[in-house]
Short mmCIF file of C-alpha atoms in Angstrom, two decimals:
data_model
loop_
_atom_site.label_atom_id
_atom_site.label_comp_id
_atom_site.label_asym_id
_atom_site.label_seq_id
_atom_site.Cartn_x
_atom_site.Cartn_y
_atom_site.Cartn_z
CA UNK A 1173 -106.11 67.10 -57.79
CA UNK A 1174 -107.01 63.67 -56.32
CA UNK A 1175 -108.59 62.64 -59.44
CA UNK A 1176 -105.48 63.67 -61.46
CA UNK A 1177 -103.17 61.62 -59.07
CA UNK A 1178 -105.41 58.56 -59.47
CA UNK A 1179 -105.69 58.66 -63.16
CA UNK A 1180 -101.92 59.02 -63.39
CA UNK A 1181 -101.38 56.07 -61.11
CA UNK A 1182 -103.78 54.19 -63.31
CA UNK A 1183 -102.11 54.95 -66.62
CA UNK A 1184 -98.45 55.04 -65.76
CA UNK A 1185 -98.22 51.10 -65.45
CA UNK A 1186 -100.86 49.28 -67.50
CA UNK A 1187 -99.10 45.86 -66.62
CA UNK A 1188 -100.63 46.36 -63.08
CA UNK A 1189 -104.05 48.24 -63.76
CA UNK A 1190 -106.05 47.89 -67.04
CA UNK A 1191 -107.39 50.66 -69.12
CA UNK A 1192 -110.78 49.18 -68.38
CA UNK A 1193 -110.39 50.01 -64.72
CA UNK A 1194 -109.42 53.47 -65.69
CA UNK A 1195 -112.33 53.96 -67.83
CA UNK A 1196 -114.68 52.65 -65.21
CA UNK A 1197 -113.06 55.28 -62.73
CA UNK A 1198 -113.93 58.01 -65.17
CA UNK A 1199 -117.43 56.74 -65.92
CA UNK A 1200 -118.70 56.17 -62.38
CA UNK A 1201 -116.72 58.55 -60.17
CA UNK A 1202 -116.25 61.73 -62.41
CA UNK A 1203 -119.26 61.74 -64.83
CA UNK A 1204 -119.83 65.49 -64.09
CA UNK A 1205 -116.35 66.19 -65.40
CA UNK A 1206 -117.31 65.06 -68.73
CA UNK A 1207 -120.59 66.45 -68.95
CA UNK A 1208 -119.23 70.01 -68.26
CA UNK A 1209 -116.61 69.32 -70.94
CA UNK A 1210 -119.36 68.96 -73.54
CA UNK A 1211 -121.03 72.21 -72.66
CA UNK A 1212 -117.77 74.09 -73.55
CA UNK A 1213 -118.27 73.46 -77.14
CA UNK A 1214 -120.22 76.39 -78.68
CA UNK A 1215 -122.18 76.39 -81.92
CA UNK A 1216 -119.28 78.06 -83.55
CA UNK A 1217 -117.17 74.82 -83.55
CA UNK A 1218 -119.93 72.41 -82.31
CA UNK A 1219 -120.29 68.66 -82.38
CA UNK A 1220 -120.83 68.21 -86.30
CA UNK A 1221 -117.23 69.56 -86.90
CA UNK A 1222 -115.70 67.50 -84.44
CA UNK A 1223 -117.70 64.43 -85.56
CA UNK A 1224 -116.60 65.07 -89.08
CA UNK A 1225 -113.03 65.21 -87.97
CA UNK A 1226 -113.33 62.02 -85.92
CA UNK A 1227 -114.65 60.32 -89.13
CA UNK A 1228 -111.12 60.77 -90.56
CA UNK A 1229 -108.84 58.50 -88.41
CA UNK A 1230 -105.55 59.97 -89.73
CA UNK A 1231 -106.78 63.71 -89.31
CA UNK A 1232 -108.38 62.81 -86.10
CA UNK A 1233 -105.10 61.19 -84.85
CA UNK A 1234 -103.13 64.31 -85.82
CA UNK A 1235 -105.48 66.46 -83.95
CA UNK A 1236 -105.17 64.27 -80.98
CA UNK A 1237 -101.43 64.75 -80.77
CA UNK A 1238 -101.52 68.43 -81.66
CA UNK A 1239 -104.16 68.74 -78.82
CA UNK A 1240 -101.78 67.28 -76.31
CA UNK A 1241 -99.10 69.57 -77.61
CA UNK A 1242 -101.17 72.66 -77.18
CA UNK A 1243 -101.89 71.53 -73.50
CA UNK A 1244 -98.31 71.00 -72.60
CA UNK A 1245 -96.90 74.18 -74.16
CA UNK A 1246 -99.60 76.68 -74.43
CA UNK A 1247 -101.60 75.56 -71.41
CA UNK A 1248 -104.71 75.60 -73.73
CA UNK A 1249 -107.09 72.86 -72.29
CA UNK A 1250 -110.26 74.12 -73.85
CA UNK A 1251 -111.25 71.61 -76.79
CA UNK A 1252 -112.89 74.41 -78.68
CA UNK A 1253 -109.99 76.59 -78.65
CA UNK A 1254 -107.66 73.64 -79.56
CA UNK A 1255 -110.11 72.76 -82.45
CA UNK A 1256 -110.08 76.36 -83.82
CA UNK A 1257 -106.13 76.64 -83.52
CA UNK A 1258 -105.98 73.21 -85.25
CA UNK A 1259 -108.15 74.47 -88.24
CA UNK A 1260 -106.23 77.78 -88.30
CA UNK A 1261 -103.03 75.72 -88.38
CA UNK A 1262 -104.11 73.62 -91.30
CA UNK A 1263 -105.35 76.66 -93.26
CA UNK A 1264 -102.14 78.57 -92.85
CA UNK A 1265 -100.24 75.54 -93.95
CA UNK A 1266 -102.14 75.24 -97.07
CA UNK A 1267 -101.50 78.93 -97.93
CA UNK A 1268 -97.85 78.94 -96.91
CA UNK A 1269 -97.02 76.32 -99.70
CA UNK A 1270 -98.70 78.83 -102.11
CA UNK A 1271 -96.94 82.11 -100.94
CA UNK A 1272 -96.29 84.11 -104.06
CA UNK A 1273 -92.80 84.82 -104.66
CA UNK A 1274 -93.48 88.35 -105.92
CA UNK A 1275 -94.22 89.45 -102.47
CA UNK A 1276 -90.75 89.20 -101.37
CA UNK A 1277 -89.85 92.32 -103.39
CA UNK A 1278 -91.92 94.53 -101.17
CA UNK A 1279 -89.56 93.77 -98.23
CA UNK A 1280 -86.12 94.05 -99.67
CA UNK A 1281 -85.36 96.76 -97.12
CA UNK A 1282 -86.60 95.15 -94.06
CA UNK A 1283 -83.38 93.75 -93.01
CA UNK A 1284 -80.49 96.22 -92.20
CA UNK A 1285 -77.35 96.27 -94.03
CA UNK A 1286 -74.74 94.15 -92.12
CA UNK A 1287 -70.99 94.00 -92.10
CA UNK A 1288 -70.13 91.34 -94.62
CA UNK A 1289 -66.72 90.71 -93.16
CA UNK A 1290 -68.16 89.40 -89.78
CA UNK A 1291 -69.91 85.97 -90.34
CA UNK A 1292 -72.80 85.20 -87.83
CA UNK A 1293 -74.89 82.41 -86.68
CA UNK A 1294 -78.52 83.16 -87.85
CA UNK A 1295 -81.03 80.98 -85.89
CA UNK A 1296 -84.72 80.69 -86.85
CA UNK A 1297 -87.74 78.66 -86.39
CA UNK A 1298 -90.37 76.97 -88.71
CA UNK A 1299 -92.77 79.70 -88.04
CA UNK A 1300 -94.65 81.95 -90.57
CA UNK A 1301 -93.19 82.12 -94.03
CA UNK A 1302 -89.94 80.72 -92.82
CA UNK A 1303 -88.70 79.42 -96.22
CA UNK A 1304 -88.30 82.97 -97.47
CA UNK A 1305 -85.74 84.04 -94.67
CA UNK A 1306 -82.55 82.79 -96.12
CA UNK A 1307 -83.61 84.27 -99.51
CA UNK A 1308 -84.11 87.70 -97.58
CA UNK A 1309 -80.55 87.54 -96.22
CA UNK A 1310 -79.28 86.68 -99.84
CA UNK A 1311 -81.00 89.79 -101.09
CA UNK A 1312 -78.90 91.86 -98.77
CA UNK A 1313 -75.82 90.50 -100.10
CA UNK A 1314 -75.14 87.98 -97.25
CA UNK A 1315 -73.65 84.68 -98.28
CA UNK A 1316 -75.68 81.93 -96.44
CA UNK A 1317 -74.51 78.52 -95.58
CA UNK A 1318 -77.85 76.79 -94.71
CA UNK A 1319 -77.92 73.66 -92.61
CA UNK A 1320 -80.65 71.17 -93.43
CA UNK A 1321 -81.33 67.48 -92.92
CA UNK A 1322 -80.40 65.14 -95.56
CA UNK A 1323 -84.03 64.11 -95.71
CA UNK A 1324 -85.03 67.42 -97.25
CA UNK A 1325 -81.76 68.53 -98.75
CA UNK A 1326 -82.68 67.80 -102.29
CA UNK A 1327 -86.09 69.31 -101.83
CA UNK A 1328 -84.53 72.52 -100.51
CA UNK A 1329 -82.01 72.58 -103.24
CA UNK A 1330 -84.70 72.60 -105.95
CA UNK A 1331 -86.86 75.04 -104.03
CA UNK A 1332 -84.00 77.63 -103.60
CA UNK A 1333 -82.60 77.07 -107.17
CA UNK A 1334 -86.10 77.97 -108.40
CA UNK A 1335 -86.14 81.24 -106.24
CA UNK A 1336 -82.59 82.40 -106.91
CA UNK A 1337 -83.41 82.24 -110.71
CA UNK A 1338 -86.04 84.85 -110.23
CA UNK A 1339 -83.80 87.41 -108.31
CA UNK A 1340 -80.55 89.32 -108.79
CA UNK A 1341 -78.77 87.76 -105.91
CA UNK A 1342 -75.51 89.12 -104.75
CA UNK A 1343 -74.73 86.55 -102.01
CA UNK A 1344 -74.35 82.90 -102.84
CA UNK A 1345 -76.14 80.02 -101.08
CA UNK A 1346 -74.51 76.85 -99.92
CA UNK A 1347 -76.54 73.89 -98.41
CA UNK A 1348 -74.92 71.88 -95.76
CA UNK A 1349 -76.24 68.39 -94.65
CA UNK A 1350 -76.87 68.41 -91.08
CA UNK A 1351 -75.79 64.65 -90.49
CA UNK A 1352 -72.47 65.11 -92.18
CA UNK A 1353 -69.88 63.72 -89.73
CA UNK A 1354 -67.36 66.29 -91.32
CA UNK A 1355 -69.66 69.23 -90.79
CA UNK A 1356 -67.53 71.16 -88.60
CA UNK A 1357 -64.50 71.16 -91.19
CA UNK A 1358 -66.86 72.22 -94.02
CA UNK A 1359 -68.33 74.98 -92.03
CA UNK A 1360 -64.92 76.26 -91.13
CA UNK A 1361 -64.07 76.46 -94.84
CA UNK A 1362 -67.32 78.37 -95.55
CA UNK A 1363 -66.82 80.87 -92.73
CA UNK A 1364 -63.30 81.62 -94.03
CA UNK A 1365 -65.08 82.35 -97.37
CA UNK A 1366 -67.35 84.74 -95.62
CA UNK A 1367 -70.59 82.75 -95.37
CA UNK A 1368 -73.03 83.23 -92.48
CA UNK A 1369 -74.43 80.14 -90.99
CA UNK A 1370 -78.21 79.74 -90.95
CA UNK A 1371 -80.06 77.07 -88.90
CA UNK A 1372 -83.58 76.24 -87.89
CA UNK A 1373 -83.33 75.54 -84.18
CA UNK A 1374 -86.55 73.35 -84.27
CA UNK A 1375 -85.19 71.08 -86.92
CA UNK A 1376 -85.42 67.51 -85.99
CA UNK A 1377 -82.13 66.19 -87.18
CA UNK A 1378 -78.55 66.85 -86.57
CA UNK A 1379 -74.96 65.37 -87.00
CA UNK A 1380 -75.45 62.58 -84.40
CA UNK A 1381 -76.87 59.26 -84.96
CA UNK A 1382 -78.91 58.82 -81.83
CA UNK A 1383 -81.34 61.93 -81.62
CA UNK A 1384 -82.06 61.26 -77.89
CA UNK A 1385 -78.37 61.31 -76.79
CA UNK A 1386 -77.62 64.92 -76.71
CA UNK A 1387 -80.85 66.75 -76.31
CA UNK A 1388 -81.16 69.47 -73.80
CA UNK A 1389 -84.40 70.24 -71.96
CA UNK A 1390 -85.46 73.96 -72.23
CA UNK A 1391 -88.47 75.62 -70.85
CA UNK A 1392 -91.06 76.84 -73.41
CA UNK A 1393 -94.19 78.79 -72.17
CA UNK A 1394 -96.10 76.39 -69.89
CA UNK A 1395 -94.01 73.32 -70.43
CA UNK A 1396 -90.55 72.12 -71.67
CA UNK A 1397 -89.18 70.32 -74.47
CA UNK A 1398 -85.97 68.58 -75.33
CA UNK A 1399 -84.10 70.20 -78.33
CA UNK A 1400 -80.88 69.77 -80.36
CA UNK A 1401 -78.25 72.18 -79.46
CA UNK A 1402 -75.27 71.46 -81.59
CA UNK A 1403 -75.45 74.70 -83.45
CA UNK A 1404 -74.69 76.52 -80.33
CA UNK A 1405 -71.63 74.58 -79.88
CA UNK A 1406 -70.69 75.56 -83.45
CA UNK A 1407 -71.21 79.09 -82.66
CA UNK A 1408 -69.11 78.99 -79.59
CA UNK A 1409 -66.30 76.97 -81.30
CA UNK A 1410 -66.22 79.57 -84.07
CA UNK A 1411 -66.85 82.63 -81.81
CA UNK A 1412 -69.86 83.72 -83.89
CA UNK A 1413 -72.35 86.32 -82.84
CA UNK A 1414 -75.97 84.59 -82.56
CA UNK A 1415 -78.74 86.54 -84.21
CA UNK A 1416 -82.40 85.14 -83.83
CA UNK A 1417 -84.46 85.82 -86.99
CA UNK A 1418 -88.16 84.83 -87.18
CA UNK A 1419 -91.04 85.54 -89.53
CA UNK A 1420 -94.20 86.51 -87.94
CA UNK A 1421 -96.17 86.91 -91.12
CA UNK A 1422 -99.88 85.78 -90.56
CA UNK A 1423 -100.99 86.54 -94.13
CA UNK A 1424 -99.06 84.44 -96.54
CA UNK A 1425 -99.57 86.93 -99.31
CA UNK A 1426 -98.02 89.89 -97.39
CA UNK A 1427 -94.71 89.51 -95.63
CA UNK A 1428 -93.90 91.29 -92.56
CA UNK A 1429 -90.52 92.55 -91.46
CA UNK A 1430 -88.82 89.69 -89.60
CA UNK A 1431 -88.08 89.95 -85.92
CA UNK A 1432 -84.24 90.09 -85.38
CA UNK A 1433 -82.59 89.99 -81.97
CA UNK A 1434 -79.14 89.07 -80.63
CA UNK A 1435 -78.75 86.18 -78.31
CA UNK A 1436 -76.08 86.84 -75.69
CA UNK A 1437 -76.47 83.97 -73.40
CA UNK A 1438 -75.09 85.85 -70.36
CA UNK A 1439 -74.74 83.55 -67.39
CA UNK A 1440 -77.81 83.82 -65.18
CA UNK A 1441 -78.28 80.54 -63.26
CA UNK A 1442 -75.85 79.19 -60.75
CA UNK A 1443 -74.43 75.87 -62.09
CA UNK A 1444 -75.30 76.56 -65.69
CA UNK A 1445 -72.62 77.02 -68.50
CA UNK A 1446 -73.00 79.55 -71.11
CA UNK A 1447 -73.87 76.91 -73.66
CA UNK A 1448 -77.09 75.90 -71.63
CA UNK A 1449 -77.96 79.56 -71.09
CA UNK A 1450 -77.76 80.41 -74.73
CA UNK A 1451 -80.05 77.59 -75.98
CA UNK A 1452 -82.52 78.48 -73.19
CA UNK A 1453 -82.19 82.30 -74.07
CA UNK A 1454 -83.05 81.36 -77.68
CA UNK A 1455 -86.26 79.55 -76.84
CA UNK A 1456 -87.26 82.13 -74.17
CA UNK A 1457 -86.97 84.77 -76.88
CA UNK A 1458 -89.20 82.52 -79.24
CA UNK A 1459 -91.87 82.59 -76.74
CA UNK A 1460 -93.11 85.96 -77.81
CA UNK A 1461 -92.98 85.00 -81.45
CA UNK A 1462 -94.91 81.84 -80.74
CA UNK A 1463 -97.67 83.57 -78.69
CA UNK A 1464 -98.06 86.17 -81.30
CA UNK A 1465 -98.87 83.65 -84.12
CA UNK A 1466 -99.14 80.18 -82.64
CA UNK A 1467 -101.22 78.83 -85.68
CA UNK A 1468 -98.14 79.48 -88.10
CA UNK A 1469 -95.65 77.17 -86.24
CA UNK A 1470 -95.26 74.12 -88.44
CA UNK A 1471 -93.55 72.02 -85.62
CA UNK A 1472 -96.87 71.70 -83.81
CA UNK A 1473 -97.74 68.62 -86.02
CA UNK A 1474 -94.52 66.58 -85.07
CA UNK A 1475 -93.55 68.18 -81.72
CA UNK A 1476 -94.26 64.89 -79.79
CA UNK A 1477 -92.10 62.82 -82.13
CA UNK A 1478 -88.76 64.50 -81.58
CA UNK A 1479 -89.18 67.02 -78.79
CA UNK A 1480 -90.89 65.07 -75.97
CA UNK A 1481 -93.08 67.87 -74.61
CA UNK A 1482 -93.77 67.78 -70.74
CA UNK A 1483 -95.61 69.97 -68.23
CA UNK A 1484 -96.63 69.92 -64.66
CA UNK A 1485 -99.21 67.23 -63.94
CA UNK A 1486 -101.03 69.44 -61.39
CA UNK A 1487 -102.08 71.82 -64.21
CA UNK A 1488 -104.04 69.01 -66.00
CA UNK A 1489 -107.65 68.19 -64.90
CA UNK A 1490 -108.65 64.73 -65.12
CA UNK A 1491 -111.01 65.10 -68.03
CA UNK A 1492 -108.32 66.86 -70.11
CA UNK A 1493 -106.09 63.83 -70.33
CA UNK A 1494 -107.81 61.47 -72.64
CA UNK A 1495 -109.20 61.22 -76.15
CA UNK A 1496 -110.97 58.34 -77.68
CA UNK A 1497 -110.32 57.25 -81.28
CA UNK A 1498 -111.93 54.72 -83.67
CA UNK A 1499 -109.53 53.30 -86.04
CA UNK A 1500 -110.10 50.77 -88.91
CA UNK A 1501 -110.45 47.53 -86.73
CA UNK A 1502 -109.88 48.91 -83.28
CA UNK A 1503 -110.81 51.56 -80.64
CA UNK A 1504 -108.01 53.47 -78.94
CA UNK A 1505 -107.58 55.89 -76.06
CA UNK A 1506 -104.77 58.54 -76.01
CA UNK A 1507 -103.43 59.77 -72.63
CA UNK A 1508 -102.40 63.09 -73.72
CA UNK A 1509 -100.06 63.62 -70.64
CA UNK A 1510 -97.85 60.64 -71.61
CA UNK A 1511 -98.80 60.35 -75.39
CA UNK A 1512 -99.56 56.65 -75.02
CA UNK A 1513 -102.23 55.03 -76.97
CA UNK A 1514 -104.05 52.16 -75.11
CA UNK A 1515 -106.66 49.73 -76.64
CA UNK A 1516 -110.27 49.92 -75.42
CA UNK A 1517 -113.51 48.25 -76.48
CA UNK A 1518 -116.52 49.47 -78.39
CA UNK A 1519 -118.46 49.98 -75.23
CA UNK A 1520 -115.75 52.04 -73.44
CA UNK A 1521 -115.35 54.10 -76.81
CA UNK A 1522 -118.93 54.87 -76.89
CA UNK A 1523 -119.13 55.91 -73.22
CA UNK A 1524 -116.08 58.33 -73.47
CA UNK A 1525 -117.13 59.75 -76.76
CA UNK A 1526 -120.61 60.62 -75.61
CA UNK A 1527 -119.19 62.18 -72.51
CA UNK A 1528 -116.27 64.16 -73.81
CA UNK A 1529 -117.65 65.05 -77.02
#
């Protein structure tokens, strides 16, 4: 714990204390920590694979960020387990894009028939084969208004147009731009037409210009993240029942029945309004989904950019905080607790690489 406190003090303000001093502290005062870290790597993963990963600066940087995300949220500090999860994630991502459309025909009955006259707010996450979830509702005759960012609006339009051409869809699909300042008026019109609203809670964009101005912190497993919650306000304004729907499929070639549950947001904490309780209940419900198939959550790769993960410093051992990286013309050190990169020299990089890996 003393090592943790000292390291945090060293890294939190580099205007007063240099990275060089921090590295010297690690090298001379805690060498046993890094020696024991290397012994955790079994032959199953081994140094060759990690060395190969480090040879690709971009892929190594992605692993470094995701390693920090795994530690904050999953509480997984073992580098071997992180690397295995990283490779499983990459494998699944490749297969997700190639999921055969034909497999949707085998799950037409997995979503119960619903009252069409009662529009609802469907909330999902980028987990599993998430791109088929709106289609699965459409196949049940539900009219869907899908809210997506303008950055992917055209991509989604082409994707779903191709899908809808292959199936006898009875419910229409409407794509609504998330950043549209008139989104409330357009949603009201669609609700009057009987559309259900569908959102991905872990989407990175919304209808406000400053993404940091209206984020709410929620607990997620071992840590916390800051999330958008405008869709909850929409549900409350229009008095919509909120249903969480998540795909837990691990095999892209065989879809499982989606997990569906109602989010009630009953008041549980003193001083918290129902809006805050609802968004927390959504993410608390998502914890079970995430634990079941963490490698299928697409958001891992950009969690640090938009959600600012954090966790308790006391849970972090000193040697779990840093990862060195060799870029084209420089050597870098990532403090995984704060997500800050710091420049180091070749000697420091060599020392840390030899001890950590």
